[in-house]
mmCIF file with all atom_site columns, C-alpha atoms in Angstrom:
data_model
loop_
_atom_site.group_PDB
_atom_site.id
_atom_site.type_symbol
_atom_site.label_atom_id
_atom_site.label_alt_id
_atom_site.label_comp_id
_atom_site.label_asym_id
_atom_site.label_entity_id
_atom_site.label_seq_id
_atom_site.pdbx_PDB_ins_code
_atom_site.Cartn_x
_atom_site.Cartn_y
_atom_site.Cartn_z
_atom_site.occupancy
_atom_site.B_iso_or_equiv
_atom_site.pdbx_formal_charge
_atom_site.auth_seq_id
_atom_site.auth_comp_id
_atom_site.auth_asym_id
_atom_site.auth_atom_id
_atom_site.pdbx_PDB_model_num
ATOM 1   C CA . ALA A 1 1   ? 10.278  -8.030  10.952  1.00 75.00 ? 286 ALA A CA 1
ATOM 2   C CA . GLN A 1 2   ? 7.920   -9.083  8.224   1.00 82.00 ? 287 GLN A CA 1
ATOM 3   C CA . SER A 1 3   ? 5.168   -6.639  7.376   1.00 90.00 ? 288 SER A CA 1
ATOM 4   C CA . VAL A 1 4   ? 2.872   -5.494  4.615   1.00 94.00 ? 289 VAL A CA 1
ATOM 5   C CA . THR A 1 5   ? 1.697   -1.933  4.118   1.00 95.00 ? 290 THR A CA 1
ATOM 6   C CA . GLN A 1 6   ? -1.269  -0.886  2.069   1.00 96.00 ? 291 GLN A CA 1
ATOM 7   C CA . PRO A 1 7   ? -1.114  2.912   2.201   1.00 96.00 ? 292 PRO A CA 1
ATOM 8   C CA . ASP A 1 8   ? -4.634  3.555   0.938   1.00 94.00 ? 293 ASP A CA 1
ATOM 9   C CA . ILE A 1 9   ? -7.474  2.613   3.258   1.00 93.00 ? 294 ILE A CA 1
ATOM 10  C CA . HIS A 1 10  ? -10.217 3.737   0.875   1.00 96.00 ? 295 HIS A CA 1
ATOM 11  C CA . ILE A 1 11  ? -10.172 4.336   -2.869  1.00 96.00 ? 296 ILE A CA 1
ATOM 12  C CA . THR A 1 12  ? -13.045 5.478   -5.051  1.00 97.00 ? 297 THR A CA 1
ATOM 13  C CA . VAL A 1 13  ? -12.960 5.204   -8.822  1.00 97.00 ? 298 VAL A CA 1
ATOM 14  C CA . SER A 1 14  ? -15.484 5.609   -11.586 1.00 97.00 ? 299 SER A CA 1
ATOM 15  C CA . GLU A 1 15  ? -16.637 2.575   -13.504 1.00 96.00 ? 300 GLU A CA 1
ATOM 16  C CA . GLY A 1 16  ? -14.432 2.104   -16.536 1.00 97.00 ? 301 GLY A CA 1
ATOM 17  C CA . ALA A 1 17  ? -11.493 3.949   -15.019 1.00 97.00 ? 302 ALA A CA 1
ATOM 18  C CA . SER A 1 18  ? -8.150  2.317   -14.394 1.00 97.00 ? 303 SER A CA 1
ATOM 19  C CA . LEU A 1 19  ? -7.146  1.157   -10.934 1.00 97.00 ? 304 LEU A CA 1
ATOM 20  C CA . GLU A 1 20  ? -3.917  0.733   -9.033  1.00 97.00 ? 305 GLU A CA 1
ATOM 21  C CA . LEU A 1 21  ? -3.804  -0.496  -5.439  1.00 98.00 ? 306 LEU A CA 1
ATOM 22  C CA . ARG A 1 22  ? -0.502  -0.116  -3.687  1.00 98.00 ? 307 ARG A CA 1
ATOM 23  C CA . CYS A 1 23  ? 1.282   -2.696  -1.582  1.00 97.00 ? 308 CYS A CA 1
ATOM 24  C CA . ASN A 1 24  ? 4.713   -2.487  0.024   1.00 96.00 ? 309 ASN A CA 1
ATOM 25  C CA . TYR A 1 25  ? 6.309   -5.303  1.951   1.00 94.00 ? 310 TYR A CA 1
ATOM 26  C CA . SER A 1 26  ? 9.165   -5.819  4.343   1.00 90.00 ? 311 SER A CA 1
ATOM 27  C CA . TYR A 1 27  ? 10.674  -9.280  4.251   1.00 83.00 ? 312 TYR A CA 1
ATOM 28  C CA . GLY A 1 28  ? 14.212  -10.513 4.692   1.00 75.00 ? 313 GLY A CA 1
ATOM 29  C CA . ALA A 1 29  ? 14.170  -13.201 2.037   1.00 77.00 ? 314 ALA A CA 1
ATOM 30  C CA . THR A 1 30  ? 12.695  -13.569 -1.415  1.00 77.00 ? 315 THR A CA 1
ATOM 31  C CA . PRO A 1 31  ? 9.036   -12.685 -0.930  1.00 84.00 ? 316 PRO A CA 1
ATOM 32  C CA . TYR A 1 32  ? 6.114   -14.772 -2.062  1.00 88.00 ? 317 TYR A CA 1
ATOM 33  C CA . LEU A 1 33  ? 3.215   -12.401 -2.535  1.00 93.00 ? 318 LEU A CA 1
ATOM 34  C CA . PHE A 1 34  ? -0.526  -12.647 -2.867  1.00 94.00 ? 319 PHE A CA 1
ATOM 35  C CA . TRP A 1 35  ? -3.534  -10.469 -3.509  1.00 97.00 ? 320 TRP A CA 1
ATOM 36  C CA . TYR A 1 36  ? -6.884  -11.550 -2.116  1.00 96.00 ? 321 TYR A CA 1
ATOM 37  C CA . VAL A 1 37  ? -10.282 -9.922  -2.549  1.00 96.00 ? 322 VAL A CA 1
ATOM 38  C CA . GLN A 1 38  ? -13.111 -9.962  -0.025  1.00 94.00 ? 323 GLN A CA 1
ATOM 39  C CA . SER A 1 39  ? -16.631 -9.044  -1.064  1.00 91.00 ? 324 SER A CA 1
ATOM 40  C CA . PRO A 1 40  ? -19.076 -8.000  1.667   1.00 83.00 ? 325 PRO A CA 1
ATOM 41  C CA . GLY A 1 41  ? -19.952 -10.957 3.875   1.00 78.00 ? 326 GLY A CA 1
ATOM 42  C CA . GLN A 1 42  ? -17.645 -13.273 1.969   1.00 82.00 ? 327 GLN A CA 1
ATOM 43  C CA . GLY A 1 43  ? -14.342 -14.968 2.635   1.00 85.00 ? 328 GLY A CA 1
ATOM 44  C CA . LEU A 1 44  ? -11.094 -14.205 0.874   1.00 91.00 ? 329 LEU A CA 1
ATOM 45  C CA . GLN A 1 45  ? -10.739 -15.111 -2.786  1.00 93.00 ? 330 GLN A CA 1
ATOM 46  C CA . LEU A 1 46  ? -7.297  -15.456 -4.307  1.00 94.00 ? 331 LEU A CA 1
ATOM 47  C CA . LEU A 1 47  ? -6.783  -12.990 -7.164  1.00 96.00 ? 332 LEU A CA 1
ATOM 48  C CA . LEU A 1 48  ? -3.172  -13.745 -8.035  1.00 95.00 ? 333 LEU A CA 1
ATOM 49  C CA . LYS A 1 49  ? 0.167   -14.758 -6.618  1.00 93.00 ? 334 LYS A CA 1
ATOM 50  C CA . TYR A 1 50  ? 3.844   -14.225 -7.286  1.00 92.00 ? 335 TYR A CA 1
ATOM 51  C CA . PHE A 1 51  ? 6.372   -16.915 -6.500  1.00 86.00 ? 336 PHE A CA 1
ATOM 52  C CA . SER A 1 52  ? 9.163   -16.403 -9.014  1.00 81.00 ? 337 SER A CA 1
ATOM 53  C CA . GLY A 1 53  ? 9.869   -15.736 -12.666 1.00 82.00 ? 338 GLY A CA 1
ATOM 54  C CA . ASP A 1 54  ? 8.052   -13.073 -14.625 1.00 85.00 ? 339 ASP A CA 1
ATOM 55  C CA . THR A 1 55  ? 7.519   -10.059 -12.412 1.00 90.00 ? 340 THR A CA 1
ATOM 56  C CA . LEU A 1 56  ? 4.194   -9.216  -14.064 1.00 95.00 ? 341 LEU A CA 1
ATOM 57  C CA . VAL A 1 57  ? 1.578   -11.742 -13.016 1.00 95.00 ? 342 VAL A CA 1
ATOM 58  C CA . GLN A 1 58  ? -1.921  -12.138 -14.337 1.00 96.00 ? 343 GLN A CA 1
ATOM 59  C CA . GLY A 1 59  ? -4.842  -13.058 -12.171 1.00 96.00 ? 344 GLY A CA 1
ATOM 60  C CA . ILE A 1 60  ? -8.544  -13.606 -12.329 1.00 95.00 ? 345 ILE A CA 1
ATOM 61  C CA . LYS A 1 61  ? -11.157 -10.974 -13.191 1.00 94.00 ? 346 LYS A CA 1
ATOM 62  C CA . GLY A 1 62  ? -8.716  -9.039  -15.375 1.00 96.00 ? 347 GLY A CA 1
ATOM 63  C CA . PHE A 1 63  ? -6.341  -8.086  -12.562 1.00 97.00 ? 348 PHE A CA 1
ATOM 64  C CA . GLU A 1 64  ? -2.576  -8.039  -12.787 1.00 97.00 ? 349 GLU A CA 1
ATOM 65  C CA . ALA A 1 65  ? 0.218   -7.176  -10.385 1.00 97.00 ? 350 ALA A CA 1
ATOM 66  C CA . GLU A 1 66  ? 3.841   -6.241  -10.829 1.00 96.00 ? 351 GLU A CA 1
ATOM 67  C CA . PHE A 1 67  ? 6.595   -7.241  -8.433  1.00 94.00 ? 352 PHE A CA 1
ATOM 68  C CA . LYS A 1 68  ? 9.314   -4.626  -8.099  1.00 94.00 ? 353 LYS A CA 1
ATOM 69  C CA . ARG A 1 69  ? 12.092  -5.801  -5.845  1.00 91.00 ? 354 ARG A CA 1
ATOM 70  C CA . SER A 1 70  ? 13.889  -2.451  -5.882  1.00 91.00 ? 355 SER A CA 1
ATOM 71  C CA . GLN A 1 71  ? 10.798  -0.731  -4.512  1.00 93.00 ? 356 GLN A CA 1
ATOM 72  C CA . SER A 1 72  ? 9.608   -3.611  -2.297  1.00 93.00 ? 357 SER A CA 1
ATOM 73  C CA . SER A 1 73  ? 6.261   -3.275  -3.983  1.00 95.00 ? 358 SER A CA 1
ATOM 74  C CA . PHE A 1 74  ? 3.593   -5.511  -5.437  1.00 96.00 ? 359 PHE A CA 1
ATOM 75  C CA . ASN A 1 75  ? 0.917   -3.191  -6.805  1.00 98.00 ? 360 ASN A CA 1
ATOM 76  C CA . LEU A 1 76  ? -2.361  -4.473  -8.150  1.00 98.00 ? 361 LEU A CA 1
ATOM 77  C CA . ARG A 1 77  ? -3.774  -3.022  -11.368 1.00 98.00 ? 362 ARG A CA 1
ATOM 78  C CA . LYS A 1 78  ? -6.808  -3.260  -13.570 1.00 98.00 ? 363 LYS A CA 1
ATOM 79  C CA . PRO A 1 79  ? -7.218  -1.257  -16.788 1.00 97.00 ? 364 PRO A CA 1
ATOM 80  C CA . SER A 1 80  ? -11.000 -0.837  -16.562 1.00 97.00 ? 365 SER A CA 1
ATOM 81  C CA . VAL A 1 81  ? -12.924 -1.251  -13.334 1.00 97.00 ? 366 VAL A CA 1
ATOM 82  C CA . HIS A 1 82  ? -16.390 -2.798  -13.209 1.00 96.00 ? 367 HIS A CA 1
ATOM 83  C CA . TRP A 1 83  ? -19.006 -2.043  -10.556 1.00 95.00 ? 368 TRP A CA 1
ATOM 84  C CA . SER A 1 84  ? -18.677 -5.642  -9.339  1.00 94.00 ? 369 SER A CA 1
ATOM 85  C CA . ASP A 1 85  ? -15.063 -4.962  -8.367  1.00 96.00 ? 370 ASP A CA 1
ATOM 86  C CA . ALA A 1 86  ? -16.227 -2.995  -5.332  1.00 96.00 ? 371 ALA A CA 1
ATOM 87  C CA . ALA A 1 87  ? -14.761 -4.957  -2.421  1.00 96.00 ? 372 ALA A CA 1
ATOM 88  C CA . GLU A 1 88  ? -11.876 -4.979  0.001   1.00 95.00 ? 373 GLU A CA 1
ATOM 89  C CA . TYR A 1 89  ? -8.465  -5.987  -1.288  1.00 97.00 ? 374 TYR A CA 1
ATOM 90  C CA . PHE A 1 90  ? -5.708  -7.509  0.799   1.00 96.00 ? 375 PHE A CA 1
ATOM 91  C CA . CYS A 1 91  ? -2.066  -7.887  -0.047  1.00 96.00 ? 376 CYS A CA 1
ATOM 92  C CA . ALA A 1 92  ? -0.148  -10.610 1.797   1.00 94.00 ? 377 ALA A CA 1
ATOM 93  C CA . VAL A 1 93  ? 3.381   -11.930 2.087   1.00 91.00 ? 378 VAL A CA 1
ATOM 94  C CA . ASP A 1 94  ? 4.050   -15.567 2.762   1.00 87.00 ? 379 ASP A CA 1
ATOM 95  C CA . PHE A 1 95  ? 6.270   -15.956 5.809   1.00 81.00 ? 380 PHE A CA 1
ATOM 96  C CA . PHE A 1 96  ? 7.838   -19.379 5.547   1.00 77.00 ? 381 PHE A CA 1
ATOM 97  C CA . SER A 1 97  ? 9.320   -20.627 8.785   1.00 73.00 ? 382 SER A CA 1
ATOM 98  C CA . GLY A 1 98  ? 9.412   -23.884 10.667  1.00 71.00 ? 383 GLY A CA 1
ATOM 99  C CA . GLY A 1 99  ? 8.340   -25.801 7.600   1.00 70.00 ? 384 GLY A CA 1
ATOM 100 C CA . TYR A 1 100 ? 5.066   -24.062 6.922   1.00 72.00 ? 385 TYR A CA 1
ATOM 101 C CA . ASN A 1 101 ? 3.601   -20.908 5.462   1.00 73.00 ? 386 ASN A CA 1
ATOM 102 C CA . LYS A 1 102 ? 1.942   -18.146 7.460   1.00 83.00 ? 387 LYS A CA 1
ATOM 103 C CA . LEU A 1 103 ? 0.358   -15.265 5.626   1.00 89.00 ? 388 LEU A CA 1
ATOM 104 C CA . ILE A 1 104 ? 1.010   -11.762 6.872   1.00 91.00 ? 389 ILE A CA 1
ATOM 105 C CA . PHE A 1 105 ? -1.640  -9.394  5.606   1.00 94.00 ? 390 PHE A CA 1
ATOM 106 C CA . GLY A 1 106 ? -1.820  -5.701  4.983   1.00 95.00 ? 391 GLY A CA 1
ATOM 107 C CA . ALA A 1 107 ? -4.654  -3.717  6.512   1.00 93.00 ? 392 ALA A CA 1
ATOM 108 C CA . GLY A 1 108 ? -6.646  -3.818  3.298   1.00 95.00 ? 393 GLY A CA 1
ATOM 109 C CA . THR A 1 109 ? -7.896  -1.254  0.796   1.00 96.00 ? 394 THR A CA 1
ATOM 110 C CA . ARG A 1 110 ? -11.618 -0.768  0.406   1.00 95.00 ? 395 ARG A CA 1
ATOM 111 C CA . LEU A 1 111 ? -12.575 -0.007  -3.177  1.00 97.00 ? 396 LEU A CA 1
ATOM 112 C CA . ALA A 1 112 ? -15.758 1.844   -4.059  1.00 97.00 ? 397 ALA A CA 1
ATOM 113 C CA . VAL A 1 113 ? -16.885 2.126   -7.683  1.00 97.00 ? 398 VAL A CA 1
ATOM 114 C CA . HIS A 1 114 ? -19.066 4.989   -8.875  1.00 93.00 ? 399 HIS A CA 1
ATOM 115 C CA . PRO A 1 115 ? -21.368 4.401   -11.859 1.00 87.00 ? 400 PRO A CA 1
ATOM 116 C CA . GLY B 2 1   ? -14.983 -30.793 -1.585  1.00 52.00 ? 77  GLY B CA 1
ATOM 117 C CA . ALA B 2 2   ? -15.387 -27.799 -3.818  1.00 80.00 ? 78  ALA B CA 1
ATOM 118 C CA . GLY B 2 3   ? -14.005 -25.354 -1.295  1.00 92.00 ? 79  GLY B CA 1
ATOM 119 C CA . VAL B 2 4   ? -13.427 -24.636 2.348   1.00 95.00 ? 80  VAL B CA 1
ATOM 120 C CA . SER B 2 5   ? -16.656 -24.531 4.320   1.00 95.00 ? 81  SER B CA 1
ATOM 121 C CA . GLN B 2 6   ? -17.288 -23.063 7.744   1.00 96.00 ? 82  GLN B CA 1
ATOM 122 C CA . SER B 2 7   ? -20.177 -23.246 10.158  1.00 96.00 ? 83  SER B CA 1
ATOM 123 C CA . PRO B 2 8   ? -22.061 -21.508 11.496  1.00 96.00 ? 84  PRO B CA 1
ATOM 124 C CA . SER B 2 9   ? -21.910 -18.497 9.212   1.00 94.00 ? 85  SER B CA 1
ATOM 125 C CA . ASN B 2 10  ? -23.081 -16.273 12.051  1.00 96.00 ? 86  ASN B CA 1
ATOM 126 C CA . LYS B 2 11  ? -23.012 -16.809 15.781  1.00 97.00 ? 87  LYS B CA 1
ATOM 127 C CA . VAL B 2 12  ? -24.397 -14.505 18.446  1.00 97.00 ? 88  VAL B CA 1
ATOM 128 C CA . THR B 2 13  ? -23.601 -15.420 22.015  1.00 97.00 ? 89  THR B CA 1
ATOM 129 C CA . GLU B 2 14  ? -23.672 -13.915 25.463  1.00 97.00 ? 90  GLU B CA 1
ATOM 130 C CA . LYS B 2 15  ? -20.558 -12.928 27.296  1.00 97.00 ? 91  LYS B CA 1
ATOM 131 C CA . GLY B 2 16  ? -19.207 -15.835 29.321  1.00 97.00 ? 92  GLY B CA 1
ATOM 132 C CA . LYS B 2 17  ? -20.608 -18.586 27.091  1.00 98.00 ? 93  LYS B CA 1
ATOM 133 C CA . ASP B 2 18  ? -18.460 -21.072 25.185  1.00 98.00 ? 94  ASP B CA 1
ATOM 134 C CA . VAL B 2 19  ? -18.621 -21.294 21.392  1.00 98.00 ? 95  VAL B CA 1
ATOM 135 C CA . GLU B 2 20  ? -17.384 -23.786 18.819  1.00 98.00 ? 96  GLU B CA 1
ATOM 136 C CA . LEU B 2 21  ? -16.573 -22.856 15.250  1.00 98.00 ? 97  LEU B CA 1
ATOM 137 C CA . ARG B 2 22  ? -16.149 -25.531 12.615  1.00 98.00 ? 98  ARG B CA 1
ATOM 138 C CA . CYS B 2 23  ? -14.035 -25.706 9.474   1.00 97.00 ? 99  CYS B CA 1
ATOM 139 C CA . ASP B 2 24  ? -14.135 -28.300 6.687   1.00 96.00 ? 100 ASP B CA 1
ATOM 140 C CA . PRO B 2 25  ? -11.053 -27.969 4.488   1.00 96.00 ? 101 PRO B CA 1
ATOM 141 C CA . ILE B 2 26  ? -10.718 -28.813 0.833   1.00 94.00 ? 102 ILE B CA 1
ATOM 142 C CA . SER B 2 27  ? -10.518 -32.563 0.404   1.00 92.00 ? 103 SER B CA 1
ATOM 143 C CA . GLY B 2 28  ? -6.919  -33.741 0.358   1.00 89.00 ? 104 GLY B CA 1
ATOM 144 C CA . HIS B 2 29  ? -5.498  -30.604 1.956   1.00 91.00 ? 105 HIS B CA 1
ATOM 145 C CA . THR B 2 30  ? -3.306  -31.527 4.888   1.00 90.00 ? 106 THR B CA 1
ATOM 146 C CA . ALA B 2 31  ? -2.586  -28.011 6.130   1.00 90.00 ? 107 ALA B CA 1
ATOM 147 C CA . LEU B 2 32  ? -5.254  -25.952 7.873   1.00 93.00 ? 108 LEU B CA 1
ATOM 148 C CA . TYR B 2 33  ? -5.088  -22.431 9.266   1.00 93.00 ? 109 TYR B CA 1
ATOM 149 C CA . TRP B 2 34  ? -7.290  -20.240 11.424  1.00 95.00 ? 110 TRP B CA 1
ATOM 150 C CA . TYR B 2 35  ? -7.220  -16.443 11.164  1.00 95.00 ? 111 TYR B CA 1
ATOM 151 C CA . ARG B 2 36  ? -9.212  -13.740 12.899  1.00 95.00 ? 112 ARG B CA 1
ATOM 152 C CA . GLN B 2 37  ? -10.430 -10.566 11.244  1.00 93.00 ? 113 GLN B CA 1
ATOM 153 C CA . SER B 2 38  ? -11.474 -7.794  13.562  1.00 90.00 ? 114 SER B CA 1
ATOM 154 C CA . LEU B 2 39  ? -11.833 -4.044  13.417  1.00 81.00 ? 115 LEU B CA 1
ATOM 155 C CA . GLY B 2 40  ? -8.630  -2.350  14.299  1.00 72.00 ? 116 GLY B CA 1
ATOM 156 C CA . GLN B 2 41  ? -6.580  -5.559  14.175  1.00 74.00 ? 117 GLN B CA 1
ATOM 157 C CA . GLY B 2 42  ? -6.937  -6.595  10.568  1.00 83.00 ? 118 GLY B CA 1
ATOM 158 C CA . LEU B 2 43  ? -6.263  -10.216 9.704   1.00 90.00 ? 119 LEU B CA 1
ATOM 159 C CA . GLU B 2 44  ? -4.355  -12.115 12.376  1.00 90.00 ? 120 GLU B CA 1
ATOM 160 C CA . PHE B 2 45  ? -2.943  -15.611 12.249  1.00 90.00 ? 121 PHE B CA 1
ATOM 161 C CA . LEU B 2 46  ? -4.221  -17.811 15.078  1.00 93.00 ? 122 LEU B CA 1
ATOM 162 C CA . ILE B 2 47  ? -3.105  -21.401 14.570  1.00 92.00 ? 123 ILE B CA 1
ATOM 163 C CA . TYR B 2 48  ? -1.779  -23.855 11.998  1.00 90.00 ? 124 TYR B CA 1
ATOM 164 C CA . PHE B 2 49  ? -2.369  -27.603 11.669  1.00 90.00 ? 125 PHE B CA 1
ATOM 165 C CA . GLN B 2 50  ? -0.405  -30.101 9.635   1.00 87.00 ? 126 GLN B CA 1
ATOM 166 C CA . GLY B 2 51  ? -2.488  -33.219 9.736   1.00 86.00 ? 127 GLY B CA 1
ATOM 167 C CA . ASN B 2 52  ? -3.849  -33.465 13.248  1.00 87.00 ? 128 ASN B CA 1
ATOM 168 C CA . SER B 2 53  ? -0.972  -31.758 14.971  1.00 87.00 ? 129 SER B CA 1
ATOM 169 C CA . ALA B 2 54  ? -0.585  -28.064 15.637  1.00 84.00 ? 130 ALA B CA 1
ATOM 170 C CA . PRO B 2 55  ? 3.094   -27.139 15.592  1.00 78.00 ? 131 PRO B CA 1
ATOM 171 C CA . ASP B 2 56  ? 2.330   -23.450 15.903  1.00 79.00 ? 132 ASP B CA 1
ATOM 172 C CA . LYS B 2 57  ? -0.226  -22.124 18.364  1.00 81.00 ? 133 LYS B CA 1
ATOM 173 C CA . SER B 2 58  ? 1.560   -18.826 18.781  1.00 81.00 ? 134 SER B CA 1
ATOM 174 C CA . GLY B 2 59  ? -1.280  -16.725 17.476  1.00 88.00 ? 135 GLY B CA 1
ATOM 175 C CA . LEU B 2 60  ? -3.931  -17.860 19.937  1.00 93.00 ? 136 LEU B CA 1
ATOM 176 C CA . PRO B 2 61  ? -4.721  -14.685 21.913  1.00 92.00 ? 137 PRO B CA 1
ATOM 177 C CA . SER B 2 62  ? -5.336  -16.339 25.277  1.00 93.00 ? 138 SER B CA 1
ATOM 178 C CA . ASP B 2 63  ? -5.773  -19.695 26.974  1.00 94.00 ? 139 ASP B CA 1
ATOM 179 C CA . ARG B 2 64  ? -9.523  -19.347 26.435  1.00 97.00 ? 140 ARG B CA 1
ATOM 180 C CA . PHE B 2 65  ? -8.856  -20.246 22.804  1.00 97.00 ? 141 PHE B CA 1
ATOM 181 C CA . SER B 2 66  ? -8.174  -23.801 21.717  1.00 95.00 ? 142 SER B CA 1
ATOM 182 C CA . ALA B 2 67  ? -8.398  -25.778 18.512  1.00 95.00 ? 143 ALA B CA 1
ATOM 183 C CA . GLU B 2 68  ? -8.306  -29.350 17.432  1.00 94.00 ? 144 GLU B CA 1
ATOM 184 C CA . ARG B 2 69  ? -8.347  -31.276 14.222  1.00 94.00 ? 145 ARG B CA 1
ATOM 185 C CA . THR B 2 70  ? -9.476  -34.856 13.872  1.00 88.00 ? 146 THR B CA 1
ATOM 186 C CA . GLY B 2 71  ? -8.905  -37.345 11.095  1.00 87.00 ? 147 GLY B CA 1
ATOM 187 C CA . GLY B 2 72  ? -6.720  -34.853 9.313   1.00 83.00 ? 148 GLY B CA 1
ATOM 188 C CA . SER B 2 73  ? -9.838  -33.092 8.126   1.00 92.00 ? 149 SER B CA 1
ATOM 189 C CA . VAL B 2 74  ? -12.401 -31.135 10.158  1.00 95.00 ? 150 VAL B CA 1
ATOM 190 C CA . SER B 2 75  ? -11.143 -28.582 12.651  1.00 96.00 ? 151 SER B CA 1
ATOM 191 C CA . THR B 2 76  ? -12.931 -26.955 15.565  1.00 97.00 ? 152 THR B CA 1
ATOM 192 C CA . LEU B 2 77  ? -11.946 -23.664 17.152  1.00 97.00 ? 153 LEU B CA 1
ATOM 193 C CA . THR B 2 78  ? -13.308 -23.312 20.670  1.00 97.00 ? 154 THR B CA 1
ATOM 194 C CA . ILE B 2 79  ? -13.544 -20.105 22.622  1.00 98.00 ? 155 ILE B CA 1
ATOM 195 C CA . GLN B 2 80  ? -14.353 -20.477 26.292  1.00 98.00 ? 156 GLN B CA 1
ATOM 196 C CA . ARG B 2 81  ? -15.929 -17.800 28.466  1.00 97.00 ? 157 ARG B CA 1
ATOM 197 C CA . THR B 2 82  ? -16.323 -15.462 25.514  1.00 98.00 ? 158 THR B CA 1
ATOM 198 C CA . GLN B 2 83  ? -15.586 -11.769 25.928  1.00 97.00 ? 159 GLN B CA 1
ATOM 199 C CA . GLN B 2 84  ? -16.814 -8.848  23.855  1.00 95.00 ? 160 GLN B CA 1
ATOM 200 C CA . GLU B 2 85  ? -13.337 -8.384  22.397  1.00 94.00 ? 161 GLU B CA 1
ATOM 201 C CA . ASP B 2 86  ? -13.668 -11.868 20.853  1.00 96.00 ? 162 ASP B CA 1
ATOM 202 C CA . SER B 2 87  ? -16.251 -10.459 18.418  1.00 96.00 ? 163 SER B CA 1
ATOM 203 C CA . ALA B 2 88  ? -14.736 -10.859 14.966  1.00 96.00 ? 164 ALA B CA 1
ATOM 204 C CA . VAL B 2 89  ? -14.887 -12.875 11.775  1.00 95.00 ? 165 VAL B CA 1
ATOM 205 C CA . TYR B 2 90  ? -13.014 -16.145 12.115  1.00 97.00 ? 166 TYR B CA 1
ATOM 206 C CA . LEU B 2 91  ? -11.596 -17.383 8.840   1.00 96.00 ? 167 LEU B CA 1
ATOM 207 C CA . CYS B 2 92  ? -10.319 -20.831 8.062   1.00 96.00 ? 168 CYS B CA 1
ATOM 208 C CA . ALA B 2 93  ? -7.960  -21.665 5.211   1.00 95.00 ? 169 ALA B CA 1
ATOM 209 C CA . SER B 2 94  ? -6.491  -24.874 3.884   1.00 93.00 ? 170 SER B CA 1
ATOM 210 C CA . SER B 2 95  ? -3.611  -25.758 1.595   1.00 90.00 ? 171 SER B CA 1
ATOM 211 C CA . ARG B 2 96  ? -2.045  -28.881 0.179   1.00 87.00 ? 172 ARG B CA 1
ATOM 212 C CA . GLY B 2 97  ? 0.653   -28.766 2.817   1.00 79.00 ? 173 GLY B CA 1
ATOM 213 C CA . THR B 2 98  ? 3.459   -29.316 0.368   1.00 72.00 ? 174 THR B CA 1
ATOM 214 C CA . SER B 2 99  ? 6.853   -28.406 1.677   1.00 62.00 ? 175 SER B CA 1
ATOM 215 C CA . GLY B 2 100 ? 8.183   -25.124 0.477   1.00 58.00 ? 176 GLY B CA 1
ATOM 216 C CA . TYR B 2 101 ? 7.062   -21.683 -0.415  1.00 56.00 ? 177 TYR B CA 1
ATOM 217 C CA . THR B 2 102 ? 4.603   -22.389 -3.165  1.00 65.00 ? 178 THR B CA 1
ATOM 218 C CA . ASP B 2 103 ? 1.749   -23.649 -1.038  1.00 77.00 ? 179 ASP B CA 1
ATOM 219 C CA . THR B 2 104 ? -1.347  -21.529 -1.609  1.00 85.00 ? 180 THR B CA 1
ATOM 220 C CA . GLN B 2 105 ? -3.982  -21.041 1.059   1.00 89.00 ? 181 GLN B CA 1
ATOM 221 C CA . TYR B 2 106 ? -7.666  -21.095 0.112   1.00 92.00 ? 182 TYR B CA 1
ATOM 222 C CA . PHE B 2 107 ? -10.124 -19.457 2.452   1.00 93.00 ? 183 PHE B CA 1
ATOM 223 C CA . GLY B 2 108 ? -13.610 -20.295 3.646   1.00 94.00 ? 184 GLY B CA 1
ATOM 224 C CA . PRO B 2 109 ? -16.438 -17.744 3.962   1.00 93.00 ? 185 PRO B CA 1
ATOM 225 C CA . GLY B 2 110 ? -15.811 -17.204 7.658   1.00 94.00 ? 186 GLY B CA 1
ATOM 226 C CA . THR B 2 111 ? -17.884 -17.261 10.833  1.00 96.00 ? 187 THR B CA 1
ATOM 227 C CA . ARG B 2 112 ? -19.020 -13.907 12.164  1.00 95.00 ? 188 ARG B CA 1
ATOM 228 C CA . LEU B 2 113 ? -19.004 -14.077 15.957  1.00 97.00 ? 189 LEU B CA 1
ATOM 229 C CA . THR B 2 114 ? -20.821 -11.448 17.996  1.00 97.00 ? 190 THR B CA 1
ATOM 230 C CA . VAL B 2 115 ? -20.492 -11.471 21.763  1.00 97.00 ? 191 VAL B CA 1
ATOM 231 C CA . LEU B 2 116 ? -23.147 -9.421  23.531  1.00 96.00 ? 192 LEU B CA 1
#
């Protein structure tokens, strides 16, 4: 069955520190992967996506993610975190069936940033 | 439009009342999705529309939930006889509806529903 696991429910980092949010997926076919960010009281904003090609993808706000098929992972990284990055982050796999796409989300990782 | 919009942003209702949640997708997007975000359940798929038809209603949690889409644009999610467990944030997303894997969903700000 298709699933997404985000092992870390909460992460706290200091401003300026590097960040890595983990995501592991289970999917029978070639996965199409997304990271979304949700600020308090807001909807989901697309950070980046992986469909094919280069396994290191760049997104908005200085984020990047690396697809590793051998590890079934799609971890999100940022070299230097800003206080405005405090939010909840969701990894998702695109389950394509019946001619349309349905996103399957992980449980989310809530990021806190200390000054 | 510039993005997906949803109304109301917040809705407080009493148990047993009916509620309607509205979604305006991005102009030109033919695919529309509803998701629910609740504590303990995370983000759950509810229903998908392609144009005005809903080929997949598998995620609707009960027959109290229904949705429609008119004119290939605006969608309404209706919850009848609301229960406290219906309290959640209801998110709408739209996409171009192109065939294949590379269709990206864009989300609205959500409607926070509280059932007292």
